[in-house]
PDB file of C-alpha atoms in Angstrom:
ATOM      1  CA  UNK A 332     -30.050  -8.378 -19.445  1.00  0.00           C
ATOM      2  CA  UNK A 333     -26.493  -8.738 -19.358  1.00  0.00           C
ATOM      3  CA  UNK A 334     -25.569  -5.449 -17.603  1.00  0.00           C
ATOM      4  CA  UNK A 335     -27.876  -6.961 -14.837  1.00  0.00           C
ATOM      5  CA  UNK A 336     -25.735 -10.158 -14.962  1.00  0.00           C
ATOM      6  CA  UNK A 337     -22.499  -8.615 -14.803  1.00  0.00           C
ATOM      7  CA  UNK A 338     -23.752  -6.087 -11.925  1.00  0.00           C
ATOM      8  CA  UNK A 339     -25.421  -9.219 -10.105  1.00  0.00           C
ATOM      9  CA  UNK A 340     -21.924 -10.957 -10.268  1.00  0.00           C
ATOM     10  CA  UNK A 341     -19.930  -8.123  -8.993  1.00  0.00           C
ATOM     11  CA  UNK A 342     -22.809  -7.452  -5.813  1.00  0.00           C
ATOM     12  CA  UNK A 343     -22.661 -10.878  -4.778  1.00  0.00           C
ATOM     13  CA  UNK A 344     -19.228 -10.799  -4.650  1.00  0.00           C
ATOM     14  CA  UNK A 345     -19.507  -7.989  -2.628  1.00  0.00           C
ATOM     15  CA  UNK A 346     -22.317  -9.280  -0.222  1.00  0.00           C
ATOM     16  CA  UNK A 347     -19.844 -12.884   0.476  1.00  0.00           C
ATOM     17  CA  UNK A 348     -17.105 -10.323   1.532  1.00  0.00           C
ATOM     18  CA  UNK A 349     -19.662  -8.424   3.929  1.00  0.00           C
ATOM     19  CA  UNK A 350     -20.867 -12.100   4.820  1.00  0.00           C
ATOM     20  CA  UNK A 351     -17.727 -13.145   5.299  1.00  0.00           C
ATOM     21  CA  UNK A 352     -18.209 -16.141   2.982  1.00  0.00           C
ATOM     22  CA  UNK A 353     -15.016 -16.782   1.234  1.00  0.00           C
ATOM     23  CA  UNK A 354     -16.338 -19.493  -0.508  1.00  0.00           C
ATOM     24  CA  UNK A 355     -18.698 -17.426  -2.338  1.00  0.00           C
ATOM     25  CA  UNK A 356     -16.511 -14.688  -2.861  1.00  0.00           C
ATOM     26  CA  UNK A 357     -14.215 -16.937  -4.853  1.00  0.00           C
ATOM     27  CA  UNK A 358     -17.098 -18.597  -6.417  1.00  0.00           C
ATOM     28  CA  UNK A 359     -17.769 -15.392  -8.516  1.00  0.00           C
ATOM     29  CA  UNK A 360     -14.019 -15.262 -10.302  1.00  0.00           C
ATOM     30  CA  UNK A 361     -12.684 -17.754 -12.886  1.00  0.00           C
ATOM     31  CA  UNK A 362     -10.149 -20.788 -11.986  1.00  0.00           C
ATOM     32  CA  UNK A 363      -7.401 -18.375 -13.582  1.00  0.00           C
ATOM     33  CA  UNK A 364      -8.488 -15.296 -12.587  1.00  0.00           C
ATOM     34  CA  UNK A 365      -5.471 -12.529 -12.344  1.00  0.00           C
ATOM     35  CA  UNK A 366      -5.892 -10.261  -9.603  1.00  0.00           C
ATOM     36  CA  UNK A 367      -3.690  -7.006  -8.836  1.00  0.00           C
ATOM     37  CA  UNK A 368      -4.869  -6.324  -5.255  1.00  0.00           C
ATOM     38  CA  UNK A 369      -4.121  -3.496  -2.803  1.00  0.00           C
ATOM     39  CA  UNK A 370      -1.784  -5.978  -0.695  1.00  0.00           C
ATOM     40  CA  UNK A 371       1.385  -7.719  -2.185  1.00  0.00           C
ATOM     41  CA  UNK A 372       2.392  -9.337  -3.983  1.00  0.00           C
ATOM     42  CA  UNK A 373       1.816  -7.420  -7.098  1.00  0.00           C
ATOM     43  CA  UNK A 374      -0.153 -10.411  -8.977  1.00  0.00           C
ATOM     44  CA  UNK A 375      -2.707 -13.538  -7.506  1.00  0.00           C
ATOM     45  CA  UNK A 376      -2.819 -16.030 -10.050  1.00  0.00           C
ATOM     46  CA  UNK A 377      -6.049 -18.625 -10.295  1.00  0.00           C
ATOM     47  CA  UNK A 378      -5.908 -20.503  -7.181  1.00  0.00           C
ATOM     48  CA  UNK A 379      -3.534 -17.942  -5.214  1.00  0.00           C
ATOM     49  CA  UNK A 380      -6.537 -15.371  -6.012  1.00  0.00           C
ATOM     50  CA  UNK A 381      -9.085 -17.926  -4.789  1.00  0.00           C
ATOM     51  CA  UNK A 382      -7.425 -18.741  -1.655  1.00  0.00           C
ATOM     52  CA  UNK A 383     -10.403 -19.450   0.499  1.00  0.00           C
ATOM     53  CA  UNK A 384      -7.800 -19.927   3.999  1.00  0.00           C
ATOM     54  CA  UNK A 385      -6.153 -17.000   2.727  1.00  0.00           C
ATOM     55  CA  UNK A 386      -9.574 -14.637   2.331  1.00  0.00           C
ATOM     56  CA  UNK A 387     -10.547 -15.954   5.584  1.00  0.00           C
ATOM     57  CA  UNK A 388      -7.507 -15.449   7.540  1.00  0.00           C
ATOM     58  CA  UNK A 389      -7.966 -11.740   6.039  1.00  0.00           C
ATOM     59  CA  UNK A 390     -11.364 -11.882   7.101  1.00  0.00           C
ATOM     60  CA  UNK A 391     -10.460 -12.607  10.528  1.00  0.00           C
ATOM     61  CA  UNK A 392      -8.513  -9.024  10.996  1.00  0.00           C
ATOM     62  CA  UNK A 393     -11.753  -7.404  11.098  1.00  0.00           C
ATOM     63  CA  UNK A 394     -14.390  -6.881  14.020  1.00  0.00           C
ATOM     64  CA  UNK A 395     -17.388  -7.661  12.813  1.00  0.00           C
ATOM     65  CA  UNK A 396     -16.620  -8.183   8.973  1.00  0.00           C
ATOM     66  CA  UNK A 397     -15.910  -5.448   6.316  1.00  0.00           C
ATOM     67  CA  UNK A 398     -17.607  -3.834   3.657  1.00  0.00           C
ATOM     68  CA  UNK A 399     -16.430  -3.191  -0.195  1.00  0.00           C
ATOM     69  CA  UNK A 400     -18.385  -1.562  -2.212  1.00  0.00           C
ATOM     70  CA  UNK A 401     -18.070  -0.128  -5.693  1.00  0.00           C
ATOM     71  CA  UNK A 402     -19.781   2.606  -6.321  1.00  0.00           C
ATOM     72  CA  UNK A 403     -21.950   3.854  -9.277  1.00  0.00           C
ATOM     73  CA  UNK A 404     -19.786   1.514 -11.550  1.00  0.00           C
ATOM     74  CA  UNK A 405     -19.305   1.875 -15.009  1.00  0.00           C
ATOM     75  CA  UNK A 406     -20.310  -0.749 -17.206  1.00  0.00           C
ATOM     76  CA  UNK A 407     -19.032  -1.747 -21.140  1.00  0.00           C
ATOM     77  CA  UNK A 408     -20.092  -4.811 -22.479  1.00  0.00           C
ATOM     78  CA  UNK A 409     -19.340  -6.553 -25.941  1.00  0.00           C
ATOM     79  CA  UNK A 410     -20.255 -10.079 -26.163  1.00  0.00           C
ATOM     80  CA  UNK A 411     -18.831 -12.126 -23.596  1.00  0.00           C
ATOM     81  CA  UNK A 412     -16.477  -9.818 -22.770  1.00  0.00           C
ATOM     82  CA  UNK A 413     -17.727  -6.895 -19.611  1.00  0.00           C
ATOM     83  CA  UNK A 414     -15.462  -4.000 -18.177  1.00  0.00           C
ATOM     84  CA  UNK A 415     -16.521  -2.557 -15.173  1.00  0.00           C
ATOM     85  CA  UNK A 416     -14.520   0.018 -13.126  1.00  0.00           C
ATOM     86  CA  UNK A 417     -15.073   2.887 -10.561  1.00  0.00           C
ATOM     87  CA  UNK A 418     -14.470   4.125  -7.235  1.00  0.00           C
ATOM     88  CA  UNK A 419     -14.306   1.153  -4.122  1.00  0.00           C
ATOM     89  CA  UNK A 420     -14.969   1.970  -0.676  1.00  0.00           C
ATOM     90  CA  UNK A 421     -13.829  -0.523   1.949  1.00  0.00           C
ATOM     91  CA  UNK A 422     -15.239   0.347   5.462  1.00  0.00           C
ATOM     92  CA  UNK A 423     -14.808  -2.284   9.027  1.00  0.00           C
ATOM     93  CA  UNK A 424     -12.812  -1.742  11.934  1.00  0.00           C
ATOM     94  CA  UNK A 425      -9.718  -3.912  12.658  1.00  0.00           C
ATOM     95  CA  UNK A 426      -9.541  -6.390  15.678  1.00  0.00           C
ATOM     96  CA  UNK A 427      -7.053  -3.307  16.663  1.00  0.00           C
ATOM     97  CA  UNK A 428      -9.815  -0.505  16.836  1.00  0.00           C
ATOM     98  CA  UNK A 429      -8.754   0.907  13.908  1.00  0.00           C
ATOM     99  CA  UNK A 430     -11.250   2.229  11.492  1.00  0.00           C
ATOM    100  CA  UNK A 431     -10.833   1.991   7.928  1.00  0.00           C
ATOM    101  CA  UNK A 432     -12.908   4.026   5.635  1.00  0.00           C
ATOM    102  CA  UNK A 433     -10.887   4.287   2.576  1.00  0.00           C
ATOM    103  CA  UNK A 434     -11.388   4.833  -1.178  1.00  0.00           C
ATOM    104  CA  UNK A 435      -9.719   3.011  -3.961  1.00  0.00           C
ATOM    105  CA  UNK A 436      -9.854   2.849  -7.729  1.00  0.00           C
ATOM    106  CA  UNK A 437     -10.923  -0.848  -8.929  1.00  0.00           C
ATOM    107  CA  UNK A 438     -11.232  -2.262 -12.020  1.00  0.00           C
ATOM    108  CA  UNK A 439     -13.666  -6.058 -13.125  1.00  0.00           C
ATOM    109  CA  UNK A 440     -13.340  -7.695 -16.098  1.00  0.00           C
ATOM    110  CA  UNK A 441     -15.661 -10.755 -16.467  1.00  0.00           C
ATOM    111  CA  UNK A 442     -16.073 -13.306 -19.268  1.00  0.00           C
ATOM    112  CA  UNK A 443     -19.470 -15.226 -20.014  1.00  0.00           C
ATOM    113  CA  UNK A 444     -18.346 -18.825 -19.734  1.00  0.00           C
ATOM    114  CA  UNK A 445     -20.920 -21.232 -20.518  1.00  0.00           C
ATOM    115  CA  UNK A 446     -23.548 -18.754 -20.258  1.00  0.00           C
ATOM    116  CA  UNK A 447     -22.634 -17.630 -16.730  1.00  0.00           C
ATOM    117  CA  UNK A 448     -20.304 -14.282 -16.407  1.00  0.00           C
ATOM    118  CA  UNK A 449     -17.167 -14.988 -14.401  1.00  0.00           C
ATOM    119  CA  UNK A 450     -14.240 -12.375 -13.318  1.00  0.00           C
ATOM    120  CA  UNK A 451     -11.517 -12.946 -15.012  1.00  0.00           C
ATOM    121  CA  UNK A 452      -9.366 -10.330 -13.966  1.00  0.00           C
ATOM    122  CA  UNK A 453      -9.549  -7.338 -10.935  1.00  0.00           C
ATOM    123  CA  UNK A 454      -7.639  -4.303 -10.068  1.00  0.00           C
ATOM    124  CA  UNK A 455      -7.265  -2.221  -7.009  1.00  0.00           C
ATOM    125  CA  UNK A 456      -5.032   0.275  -6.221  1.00  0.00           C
ATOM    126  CA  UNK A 457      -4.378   3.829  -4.671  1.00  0.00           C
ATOM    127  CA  UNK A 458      -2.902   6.642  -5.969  1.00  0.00           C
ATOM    128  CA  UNK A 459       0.448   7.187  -4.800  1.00  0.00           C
ATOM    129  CA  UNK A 460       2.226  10.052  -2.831  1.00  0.00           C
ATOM    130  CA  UNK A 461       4.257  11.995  -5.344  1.00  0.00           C
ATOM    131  CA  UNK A 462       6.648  13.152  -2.710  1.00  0.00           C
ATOM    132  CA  UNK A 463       9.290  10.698  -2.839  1.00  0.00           C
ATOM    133  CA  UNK A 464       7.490   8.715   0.287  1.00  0.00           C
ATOM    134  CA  UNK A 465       6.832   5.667  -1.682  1.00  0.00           C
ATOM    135  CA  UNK A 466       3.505   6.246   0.292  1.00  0.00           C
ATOM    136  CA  UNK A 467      -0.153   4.876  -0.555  1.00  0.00           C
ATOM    137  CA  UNK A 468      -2.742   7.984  -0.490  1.00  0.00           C
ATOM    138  CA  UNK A 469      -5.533   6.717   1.674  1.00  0.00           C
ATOM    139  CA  UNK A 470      -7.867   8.961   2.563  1.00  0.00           C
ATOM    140  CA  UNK A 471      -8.845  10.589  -0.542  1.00  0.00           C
ATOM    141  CA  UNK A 472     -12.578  11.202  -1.025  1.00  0.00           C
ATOM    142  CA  UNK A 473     -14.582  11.131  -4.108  1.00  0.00           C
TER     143      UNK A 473
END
């Protein structure tokens, strides 16, 4: 039952950022959630993370919403305490025209709190150009 919590957490999540709902995208994480996100600064702490203005305004940079999605994760549970981590794929098109398809490697940890699983901590990054660019690899595939 709880690997179907934990996934249900982590899909709803994902469906609010599709949505567009902010609200219930922050719903899913814990007041002092610690997020390390693909834009800086390196760390969101609690109510940084769960900026609703902030997710919106992000929100707003895309025609016609965007989709993140991780794929096949991979679950460990013990507990209260779930890991889940993968490959993310974030696809939309910018108010620009540019299209973003990319891949990312993401990492959910959740805590049951009260009975309810809550994340408690996410990572995203991208593997980094080893040429001396300082550069974020994009548009690796799986």
């Amino acid at each position: 039952m709880s690997e179907k919590e934990v996934l249900s957490v982590i899909r709803g999540q994902e469906d609010a950022t599709a949505k567009g709902d902010a609200r219930a995208n922050v719903d899913a994480m814990d007041p002092d959630v610690v997020v390390f996100d693909l834009p800086p600064p390196l760390a969101y702490r609690g109510e940084q993370a769960r900026d609703v203005e902030g997710i919106n305004a992000w929100f707003a940079t895309w025609r016609n919403g965007v989709a993140v999605h991780m794929a096949d994760p991979q679950l460990m549970i013990d507990g209260d305490l779930a890991v889940a981590f993968g490959l993310s794929r974030m696809t939309g098109i910018k108010t620009d025209g540019t299209k973003v398809d990319s891949w990312s490697r993401r990492t959910i940890v959740l805590r049951r709190i009260a009975g309810s699983w809550k994340i408690i901590h996410e990572h995203a990054s991208f593997p980094m150009a080893m040429d001396g660019s300082g550069r974020a690899v994009t548009d690796l595939l799986p």
